[in-house]
Amino acid sequence: MFIERMNEFRARLTEAGIDVALITDEDNVYYLTGYYDYLHMEFGRPTILVVPSEGDSLLITPTIDVNTAEASARVDRIAPWNDGMGAEWRSELPAALGGAKFIGIESDHMPPVVRAYLDEVVASDAFSSATPLLSKMRMIKSDDELQLARHAGQVANAMMAAGRDAIGDGVPEYEVALATSQAGTRTAAALLSAHYDDQDMSPNTHFLQIMASGETITKTHHRATTRIMQYGEPVFLCFCGMTNFHRFKLGFDRTFWIGKIADRAQAEVYEVALASQQAALTALRPGVTAESVHAAYAEVIQEAGYDYPFRCGRATGFSFLEAPQLVTGDTTVLQPGMVLAVDGSVSGETFRAQVGDSFIITQDGYEPLTEHPKALENVIL
C-alpha cells in the first residue's frame, strides 16, 4: 500500500516538473511511508521525508525514534540524527537537494526552523508547493482506506452510545468523557485484533472530549470539565477529534437533552439544524460541487432567520481536515471514494444545536459511516 502511494507520488512529481519533495506534515509522512511518531516538532526534533522524482527516498528522523522508523517506514534509506551532533538534520539535505532545479515543499506544514534553513541554502524561485499534489492524491480513498473508515465508524458509534448512556442529572461532564474513551478504546482494540496485523497501532483514544452542557452549550469546542449536568439541560457531544481509528479520522456529533427540554425554543432551533443537515444530504452525491452541498444547507438556516453559517463539512481521512471542504468557493466535484463529514448546525446567542455524521460518496449517492438516532424525540434522554 505504501509503496504504491510512493510510486504514484513520484509520478505526480514528474508530471508537475518537481525534482524532489520535502514532506514534513506528519499525516503525509505516514500516508507515504507508514511511519509516524507523536513528538515531531513539539520537542524541536524535525522529521523530513525526502522524495525525489527519480532515485531513493530518504527519511531524516531523530535517533531517539530510529528503531520505530526501521520497523515501520517503507523508505529506501533512513538517516538518523542526534541532538547537538554535527549539523543534526541539516547534514543530509545538501546532498539530497543537490542538482534539483525545482523543490516541492509544504509551506503551511513545514517547521519554521526547517524553512529558515532552506531559505539560506536554496534560491527562493526553486520552491513550489507539493501540497496540492498530495491533497488531490488523498481525496479518493482506496479500498483499504475505506475499510479503515468503516471501522472508524464502528468506533465512533460505540463512543456516542456510551456517551449518551453516561449523560444524566447530577453527573459531571468528565464522567461522560471517561465512558466514551473506554468504549472507543475497547471497540478499536477488538477491531485491531480481528482485522489487522499491526501490533504497534494503539487502540486508545487520545483526544480531549469535546462536549458542552447547560450555559456552556454555545461553546463549540468546549472540553469536558467538572461541571455537573442538570435535568432539563442540553448536552452537546462531538467526536471529531476522538474518532481516530488506525489514524483514520471521522466527524460525528449530536445534541441531547436530559429528561426534558426546559426551553422549548431550543427544540425549534434543533429542528432547523436537523433540516439543514438533511438538505445537505439530499444534495450529497457524486458529480455535484462541494459548495453546492454547503449552499443547500445554508439556505435552510438563513430562510429560518439565522445568520449565514460556517462550513457544512469537510473531507477527512488520515488528517482531521482534508480536501475538499463543503463551503462556498470550493468547486471540487464530488467523486466516489471521498469521505466527508456533513453537519447541520444553528448558532444563537444562548443556544446552539449541531448534528453531524460521516459518509462515503458512492457511485449513486452515499454510504453512512456513523449512525445514532437524531429525531427530536430520540435525543431527549
GROMACS .gro file of C-alpha atoms in nm:
model
  381
    1MET     CA    1   0.000   0.000   0.000
    2PHE     CA    2   0.272   0.250   0.099
    3ILE     CA    3   0.494   0.151  -0.194
    4GLU     CA    4   0.206   0.209  -0.435
    5ARG     CA    5   0.140   0.552  -0.285
    6MET     CA    6   0.507   0.647  -0.307
    7ASN     CA    7   0.522   0.541  -0.672
    8GLU     CA    8   0.210   0.741  -0.753
    9PHE     CA    9   0.351   1.045  -0.576
   10ARG     CA   10   0.675   1.018  -0.774
   11ALA     CA   11   0.472   1.012  -1.095
   12ARG     CA   12   0.284   1.324  -0.987
   13LEU     CA   13   0.612   1.498  -0.905
   14THR     CA   14   0.744   1.418  -1.251
   15GLU     CA   15   0.425   1.542  -1.416
   16ALA     CA   16   0.445   1.866  -1.217
   17GLY     CA   17   0.812   1.918  -1.305
   18ILE     CA   18   0.928   1.889  -0.942
   19ASP     CA   19   1.267   1.724  -0.897
   20VAL     CA   20   1.244   1.649  -0.526
   21ALA     CA   21   0.984   1.697  -0.250
   22LEU     CA   22   1.043   1.758   0.119
   23ILE     CA   23   0.749   1.624   0.320
   24THR     CA   24   0.719   1.747   0.679
   25ASP     CA   25   0.348   1.709   0.758
   26GLU     CA   26   0.307   1.417   0.999
   27ASP     CA   27  -0.001   1.280   0.823
   28ASN     CA   28   0.162   1.294   0.481
   29VAL     CA   29   0.477   1.123   0.609
   30TYR     CA   30   0.256   0.844   0.740
   31TYR     CA   31   0.045   0.833   0.422
   32LEU     CA   32   0.353   0.778   0.206
   33THR     CA   33   0.568   0.560   0.434
   34GLY     CA   34   0.368   0.413   0.723
   35TYR     CA   35   0.596   0.589   0.972
   36TYR     CA   36   0.470   0.814   1.249
   37ASP     CA   37   0.557   0.929   1.599
   38TYR     CA   38   0.384   1.156   1.847
   39LEU     CA   39   0.654   1.416   1.903
   40HIS     CA   40   0.795   1.575   1.587
   41MET     CA   41   0.840   1.948   1.637
   42GLU     CA   42   0.680   1.954   1.980
   43PHE     CA   43   1.028   1.879   2.117
   44GLY     CA   44   1.225   2.057   1.847
   45ARG     CA   45   1.312   1.744   1.652
   46PRO     CA   46   1.202   1.760   1.288
   47THR     CA   47   1.134   1.458   1.071
   48ILE     CA   48   1.177   1.514   0.698
   49LEU     CA   49   1.082   1.276   0.419
   50VAL     CA   50   1.282   1.340   0.101
   51VAL     CA   51   1.116   1.205  -0.215
   52PRO     CA   52   1.297   1.259  -0.546
   53SER     CA   53   1.105   1.211  -0.869
   54GLU     CA   54   1.382   0.967  -0.958
   55GLY     CA   55   1.607   0.796  -0.705
   56ASP     CA   56   1.590   0.667  -0.350
   57SER     CA   57   1.356   0.805  -0.086
   58LEU     CA   58   1.515   0.925   0.237
   59LEU     CA   59   1.370   0.960   0.586
   60ILE     CA   60   1.558   1.200   0.813
   61THR     CA   61   1.442   1.136   1.169
   62PRO     CA   62   1.575   1.169   1.526
   63THR     CA   63   1.797   0.891   1.656
   64ILE     CA   64   1.564   0.856   1.952
   65ASP     CA   65   1.296   0.729   1.712
   66VAL     CA   66   1.512   0.533   1.470
   67ASN     CA   67   1.404   0.190   1.600
   68THR     CA   68   1.042   0.277   1.528
   69ALA     CA   69   1.136   0.413   1.186
   70GLU     CA   70   1.328   0.098   1.095
   71ALA     CA   71   1.030  -0.116   1.194
   72SER     CA   72   0.762   0.078   1.009
   73ALA     CA   73   0.894   0.318   0.744
   74ARG     CA   74   0.869   0.197   0.385
   75VAL     CA   75   1.158   0.402   0.250
   76ASP     CA   76   1.484   0.330   0.071
   77ARG     CA   77   1.710   0.484   0.336
   78ILE     CA   78   1.686   0.619   0.691
   79ALA     CA   79   1.923   0.889   0.816
   80PRO     CA   80   1.908   0.930   1.196
   81TRP     CA   81   2.033   1.247   1.357
   82ASN     CA   82   2.110   1.326   1.719
   83ASP     CA   83   2.069   1.639   1.931
   84GLY     CA   84   2.376   1.861   1.923
   85MET     CA   85   2.583   1.635   1.698
   86GLY     CA   86   2.724   1.792   1.386
   87ALA     CA   87   2.471   1.969   1.168
   88GLU     CA   88   2.192   1.746   1.303
   89TRP     CA   89   1.909   1.705   1.047
   90ARG     CA   90   2.069   1.960   0.815
   91SER     CA   91   2.361   1.736   0.725
   92GLU     CA   92   2.171   1.522   0.475
   93LEU     CA   93   1.985   1.797   0.292
   94PRO     CA   94   2.257   1.949   0.072
   95ALA     CA   95   2.327   1.616  -0.097
   96ALA     CA   96   1.958   1.529  -0.113
   97LEU     CA   97   1.879   1.858  -0.286
   98GLY     CA   98   2.192   1.873  -0.498
   99GLY     CA   99   2.112   1.930  -0.865
  100ALA     CA  100   1.743   1.986  -0.801
  101LYS     CA  101   1.605   2.276  -1.002
  102PHE     CA  102   1.255   2.267  -0.854
  103ILE     CA  103   1.184   2.161  -0.495
  104GLY     CA  104   0.838   2.083  -0.364
  105ILE     CA  105   0.765   2.180  -0.003
  106GLU     CA  106   0.464   2.201   0.228
  107SER     CA  107   0.478   2.568   0.321
  108ASP     CA  108   0.187   2.550   0.569
  109HIS     CA  109   0.319   2.237   0.740
  110MET     CA  110   0.693   2.295   0.745
  111PRO     CA  111   0.858   2.371   1.082
  112PRO     CA  112   0.989   2.730   1.078
  113VAL     CA  113   1.340   2.615   1.167
  114VAL     CA  114   1.350   2.391   0.859
  115ARG     CA  115   1.211   2.659   0.631
  116ALA     CA  116   1.462   2.912   0.763
  117TYR     CA  117   1.747   2.675   0.681
  118LEU     CA  118   1.616   2.608   0.330
  119ASP     CA  119   1.588   2.981   0.265
  120GLU     CA  120   1.959   3.007   0.344
  121VAL     CA  121   2.073   2.733   0.106
  122VAL     CA  122   1.814   2.731  -0.174
  123ALA     CA  123   1.712   3.011  -0.411
  124SER     CA  124   1.355   3.127  -0.350
  125ASP     CA  125   1.249   3.064  -0.710
  126ALA     CA  126   1.329   2.695  -0.671
  127PHE     CA  127   1.037   2.629  -0.437
  128SER     CA  128   0.693   2.512  -0.542
  129SER     CA  129   0.410   2.361  -0.340
  130ALA     CA  130   0.376   1.985  -0.305
  131THR     CA  131   0.059   2.024  -0.101
  132PRO     CA  132  -0.190   2.029  -0.394
  133LEU     CA  133  -0.035   1.711  -0.535
  134LEU     CA  134  -0.083   1.519  -0.210
  135SER     CA  135  -0.423   1.672  -0.136
  136LYS     CA  136  -0.558   1.562  -0.473
  137MET     CA  137  -0.397   1.222  -0.438
  138ARG     CA  138  -0.558   1.168  -0.097
  139MET     CA  139  -0.911   1.275  -0.198
  140ILE     CA  140  -1.019   0.937  -0.332
  141LYS     CA  141  -0.974   0.664  -0.076
  142SER     CA  142  -0.854   0.314  -0.165
  143ASP     CA  143  -1.045   0.002  -0.066
  144ASP     CA  144  -0.809  -0.043   0.230
  145GLU     CA  145  -0.874   0.312   0.344
  146LEU     CA  146  -1.249   0.268   0.311
  147GLN     CA  147  -1.226  -0.036   0.536
  148LEU     CA  148  -1.050   0.184   0.792
  149ALA     CA  149  -1.327   0.441   0.753
  150ARG     CA  150  -1.597   0.183   0.819
  151HIS     CA  151  -1.414   0.054   1.125
  152ALA     CA  152  -1.364   0.411   1.246
  153GLY     CA  153  -1.741   0.449   1.215
  154GLN     CA  154  -1.791   0.150   1.444
  155VAL     CA  155  -1.557   0.307   1.700
  156ALA     CA  156  -1.744   0.638   1.675
  157ASN     CA  157  -2.081   0.470   1.715
  158ALA     CA  158  -1.961   0.291   2.029
  159MET     CA  159  -1.836   0.618   2.176
  160MET     CA  160  -2.159   0.801   2.103
  161ALA     CA  161  -2.371   0.525   2.256
  162ALA     CA  162  -2.153   0.518   2.569
  163GLY     CA  163  -2.161   0.896   2.598
  164ARG     CA  164  -2.537   0.903   2.566
  165ASP     CA  165  -2.574   0.639   2.839
  166ALA     CA  166  -2.341   0.831   3.072
  167ILE     CA  167  -2.527   1.163   3.048
  168GLY     CA  168  -2.760   1.228   3.338
  169ASP     CA  169  -2.883   1.465   3.606
  170GLY     CA  170  -2.611   1.516   3.867
  171VAL     CA  171  -2.335   1.364   3.653
  172PRO     CA  172  -2.011   1.560   3.596
  173GLU     CA  173  -1.906   1.607   3.235
  174TYR     CA  174  -1.575   1.425   3.280
  175GLU     CA  175  -1.762   1.101   3.358
  176VAL     CA  176  -1.904   1.115   3.005
  177ALA     CA  177  -1.553   1.159   2.868
  178LEU     CA  178  -1.431   0.856   3.063
  179ALA     CA  179  -1.718   0.645   2.930
  180THR     CA  180  -1.663   0.744   2.566
  181SER     CA  181  -1.289   0.686   2.586
  182GLN     CA  182  -1.331   0.339   2.731
  183ALA     CA  183  -1.594   0.239   2.476
  184GLY     CA  184  -1.390   0.368   2.184
  185THR     CA  185  -1.071   0.204   2.303
  186ARG     CA  186  -1.232  -0.135   2.362
  187THR     CA  187  -1.408  -0.132   2.025
  188ALA     CA  188  -1.088  -0.027   1.849
  189ALA     CA  189  -0.891  -0.300   2.027
  190ALA     CA  190  -1.139  -0.565   1.913
  191LEU     CA  191  -1.123  -0.443   1.553
  192LEU     CA  192  -0.743  -0.426   1.552
  193SER     CA  193  -0.720  -0.780   1.688
  194ALA     CA  194  -0.970  -0.918   1.439
  195HIS     CA  195  -0.866  -0.742   1.119
  196TYR     CA  196  -0.512  -0.600   1.141
  197ASP     CA  197  -0.161  -0.739   1.192
  198ASP     CA  198  -0.005  -0.413   1.310
  199GLN     CA  199   0.086  -0.476   1.673
  200ASP     CA  200   0.223  -0.124   1.719
  201MET     CA  201  -0.100   0.063   1.645
  202SER     CA  202  -0.262   0.179   1.969
  203PRO     CA  203  -0.638   0.135   2.016
  204ASN     CA  204  -0.653   0.408   2.282
  205THR     CA  205  -0.846   0.724   2.211
  206HIS     CA  206  -0.619   1.022   2.268
  207PHE     CA  207  -0.805   1.349   2.231
  208LEU     CA  208  -0.981   1.562   2.491
  209GLN     CA  209  -1.358   1.506   2.475
  210ILE     CA  210  -1.544   1.793   2.309
  211MET     CA  211  -1.869   1.850   2.493
  212ALA     CA  212  -2.077   2.129   2.641
  213SER     CA  213  -2.381   2.144   2.866
  214GLY     CA  214  -2.616   2.398   3.018
  215GLU     CA  215  -2.488   2.754   2.994
  216THR     CA  216  -2.174   2.642   2.807
  217ILE     CA  217  -2.376   2.496   2.518
  218THR     CA  218  -2.281   2.779   2.280
  219LYS     CA  219  -1.909   2.696   2.311
  220THR     CA  220  -1.849   2.485   2.003
  221HIS     CA  221  -1.521   2.325   2.109
  222HIS     CA  222  -1.564   2.325   2.486
  223ARG     CA  223  -1.391   2.036   2.664
  224ALA     CA  224  -1.533   1.810   2.933
  225THR     CA  225  -1.494   1.965   3.278
  226THR     CA  226  -1.607   1.905   3.635
  227ARG     CA  227  -1.936   2.083   3.563
  228ILE     CA  228  -2.239   1.894   3.698
  229MET     CA  229  -2.511   1.842   3.437
  230GLN     CA  230  -2.871   1.903   3.541
  231TYR     CA  231  -3.220   1.790   3.448
  232GLY     CA  232  -3.367   1.978   3.152
  233GLU     CA  233  -3.030   2.095   3.018
  234PRO     CA  234  -2.897   2.045   2.665
  235VAL     CA  235  -2.574   1.849   2.618
  236PHE     CA  236  -2.352   1.851   2.309
  237LEU     CA  237  -2.116   1.563   2.225
  238CYS     CA  238  -1.858   1.581   1.947
  239PHE     CA  239  -1.614   1.308   1.839
  240CYS     CA  240  -1.443   1.487   1.551
  241GLY     CA  241  -1.108   1.453   1.727
  242MET     CA  242  -1.157   1.131   1.920
  243THR     CA  243  -1.270   0.923   1.623
  244ASN     CA  244  -0.919   0.832   1.516
  245PHE     CA  245  -0.901   0.460   1.438
  246HIS     CA  246  -0.574   0.333   1.291
  247ARG     CA  247  -0.502   0.703   1.224
  248PHE     CA  248  -0.821   0.742   1.013
  249LYS     CA  249  -1.039   1.032   1.130
  250LEU     CA  250  -1.414   1.098   1.105
  251GLY     CA  251  -1.659   1.367   1.214
  252PHE     CA  252  -1.956   1.283   1.438
  253ASP     CA  253  -2.170   1.487   1.680
  254ARG     CA  254  -2.511   1.505   1.847
  255THR     CA  255  -2.714   1.732   2.074
  256PHE     CA  256  -2.913   1.578   2.362
  257TRP     CA  257  -3.138   1.693   2.649
  258ILE     CA  258  -3.156   1.546   2.999
  259GLY     CA  259  -3.509   1.437   3.083
  260LYS     CA  260  -3.693   1.715   2.903
  261ILE     CA  261  -3.640   2.030   2.701
  262ALA     CA  262  -3.680   2.303   2.961
  263ASP     CA  263  -3.672   2.579   2.699
  264ARG     CA  264  -3.899   2.486   2.407
  265ALA     CA  265  -3.734   2.746   2.184
  266GLN     CA  266  -3.431   2.516   2.181
  267ALA     CA  267  -3.640   2.246   2.014
  268GLU     CA  268  -3.719   2.481   1.726
  269VAL     CA  269  -3.351   2.560   1.679
  270TYR     CA  270  -3.265   2.190   1.681
  271GLU     CA  271  -3.523   2.113   1.414
  272VAL     CA  272  -3.365   2.375   1.188
  273ALA     CA  273  -3.022   2.221   1.244
  274LEU     CA  274  -3.163   1.879   1.161
  275ALA     CA  275  -3.333   2.011   0.848
  276SER     CA  276  -3.012   2.180   0.733
  277GLN     CA  277  -2.821   1.853   0.752
  278GLN     CA  278  -3.099   1.675   0.566
  279ALA     CA  279  -3.086   1.940   0.292
  280ALA     CA  280  -2.713   1.882   0.259
  281LEU     CA  281  -2.764   1.506   0.241
  282THR     CA  282  -3.030   1.547  -0.027
  283ALA     CA  283  -2.770   1.732  -0.234
  284LEU     CA  284  -2.483   1.495  -0.146
  285ARG     CA  285  -2.389   1.271  -0.441
  286PRO     CA  286  -2.114   1.228  -0.700
  287GLY     CA  287  -2.099   1.485  -0.977
  288VAL     CA  288  -2.202   1.790  -0.771
  289THR     CA  289  -1.967   2.057  -0.640
  290ALA     CA  290  -1.865   2.075  -0.277
  291GLU     CA  291  -2.000   2.429  -0.248
  292SER     CA  292  -2.344   2.324  -0.375
  293VAL     CA  293  -2.387   2.095  -0.073
  294HIS     CA  294  -2.300   2.386   0.153
  295ALA     CA  295  -2.545   2.609  -0.034
  296ALA     CA  296  -2.834   2.368   0.027
  297TYR     CA  297  -2.752   2.355   0.397
  298ALA     CA  298  -2.705   2.731   0.430
  299GLU     CA  299  -3.033   2.807   0.254
  300VAL     CA  300  -3.234   2.622   0.519
  301ILE     CA  301  -3.057   2.805   0.800
  302GLN     CA  302  -3.091   3.151   0.650
  303GLU     CA  303  -3.454   3.102   0.548
  304ALA     CA  304  -3.524   3.022   0.914
  305GLY     CA  305  -3.387   3.366   1.004
  306TYR     CA  306  -3.040   3.272   1.127
  307ASP     CA  307  -2.702   3.409   1.022
  308TYR     CA  308  -2.504   3.265   0.734
  309PRO     CA  309  -2.343   2.950   0.880
  310PHE     CA  310  -1.989   2.815   0.893
  311ARG     CA  311  -1.893   2.538   0.651
  312CYS     CA  312  -2.128   2.244   0.618
  313GLY     CA  313  -1.848   1.990   0.637
  314ARG     CA  314  -1.511   1.869   0.520
  315ALA     CA  315  -1.328   1.570   0.387
  316THR     CA  316  -1.146   1.352   0.639
  317GLY     CA  317  -0.901   1.064   0.624
  318PHE     CA  318  -0.557   1.047   0.778
  319SER     CA  319  -0.598   1.416   0.865
  320PHE     CA  320  -0.879   1.588   1.053
  321LEU     CA  321  -0.916   1.832   0.765
  322GLU     CA  322  -0.866   1.728   0.404
  323ALA     CA  323  -0.981   1.850   0.066
  324PRO     CA  324  -1.245   1.924  -0.038
  325GLN     CA  325  -1.438   2.136   0.211
  326LEU     CA  326  -1.814   2.179   0.189
  327VAL     CA  327  -1.801   2.556   0.181
  328THR     CA  328  -1.863   2.848  -0.053
  329GLY     CA  329  -1.581   2.877  -0.304
  330ASP     CA  330  -1.480   2.511  -0.314
  331THR     CA  331  -1.578   2.399  -0.665
  332THR     CA  332  -1.433   2.049  -0.632
  333VAL     CA  333  -1.663   1.794  -0.793
  334LEU     CA  334  -1.751   1.516  -0.551
  335GLN     CA  335  -1.643   1.168  -0.658
  336PRO     CA  336  -1.699   0.811  -0.536
  337GLY     CA  337  -1.446   0.717  -0.270
  338MET     CA  338  -1.440   1.052  -0.095
  339VAL     CA  339  -1.509   1.053   0.280
  340LEU     CA  340  -1.693   1.359   0.410
  341ALA     CA  341  -1.820   1.483   0.745
  342VAL     CA  342  -2.155   1.661   0.693
  343ASP     CA  343  -2.305   1.883   0.963
  344GLY     CA  344  -2.631   2.056   1.035
  345SER     CA  345  -2.595   2.343   1.277
  346VAL     CA  346  -2.761   2.659   1.405
  347SER     CA  347  -2.595   2.906   1.643
  348GLY     CA  348  -2.766   3.172   1.853
  349GLU     CA  349  -2.673   3.391   2.147
  350THR     CA  350  -2.792   3.149   2.415
  351PHE     CA  351  -2.817   2.815   2.237
  352ARG     CA  352  -2.663   2.620   1.953
  353ALA     CA  353  -2.758   2.283   1.811
  354GLN     CA  354  -2.544   2.062   1.593
  355VAL     CA  355  -2.582   1.719   1.440
  356GLY     CA  356  -2.313   1.569   1.220
  357ASP     CA  357  -2.220   1.241   1.055
  358SER     CA  358  -1.960   1.099   0.817
  359PHE     CA  359  -2.026   0.943   0.478
  360ILE     CA  360  -1.855   0.769   0.187
  361ILE     CA  361  -1.953   0.905  -0.154
  362THR     CA  362  -2.068   0.608  -0.365
  363GLN     CA  363  -2.148   0.567  -0.733
  364ASP     CA  364  -2.507   0.680  -0.686
  365GLY     CA  365  -2.519   0.862  -0.352
  366TYR     CA  366  -2.356   0.800  -0.017
  367GLU     CA  367  -2.295   0.536   0.249
  368PRO     CA  368  -2.329   0.642   0.614
  369LEU     CA  369  -2.035   0.562   0.840
  370THR     CA  370  -2.175   0.698   1.167
  371GLU     CA  371  -2.525   0.627   1.291
  372HIS     CA  372  -2.714   0.735   1.601
  373PRO     CA  373  -3.080   0.843   1.639
  374LYS     CA  374  -3.127   1.215   1.582
  375ALA     CA  375  -3.502   1.280   1.563
  376LEU     CA  376  -3.602   1.520   1.840
  377GLU     CA  377  -3.790   1.256   2.039
  378ASN     CA  378  -3.482   1.032   2.027
  379VAL     CA  379  -3.238   1.283   2.176
  380ILE     CA  380  -3.435   1.354   2.495
  381LEU     CA  381  -3.279   1.117   2.745
   0.00000   0.00000   0.00000
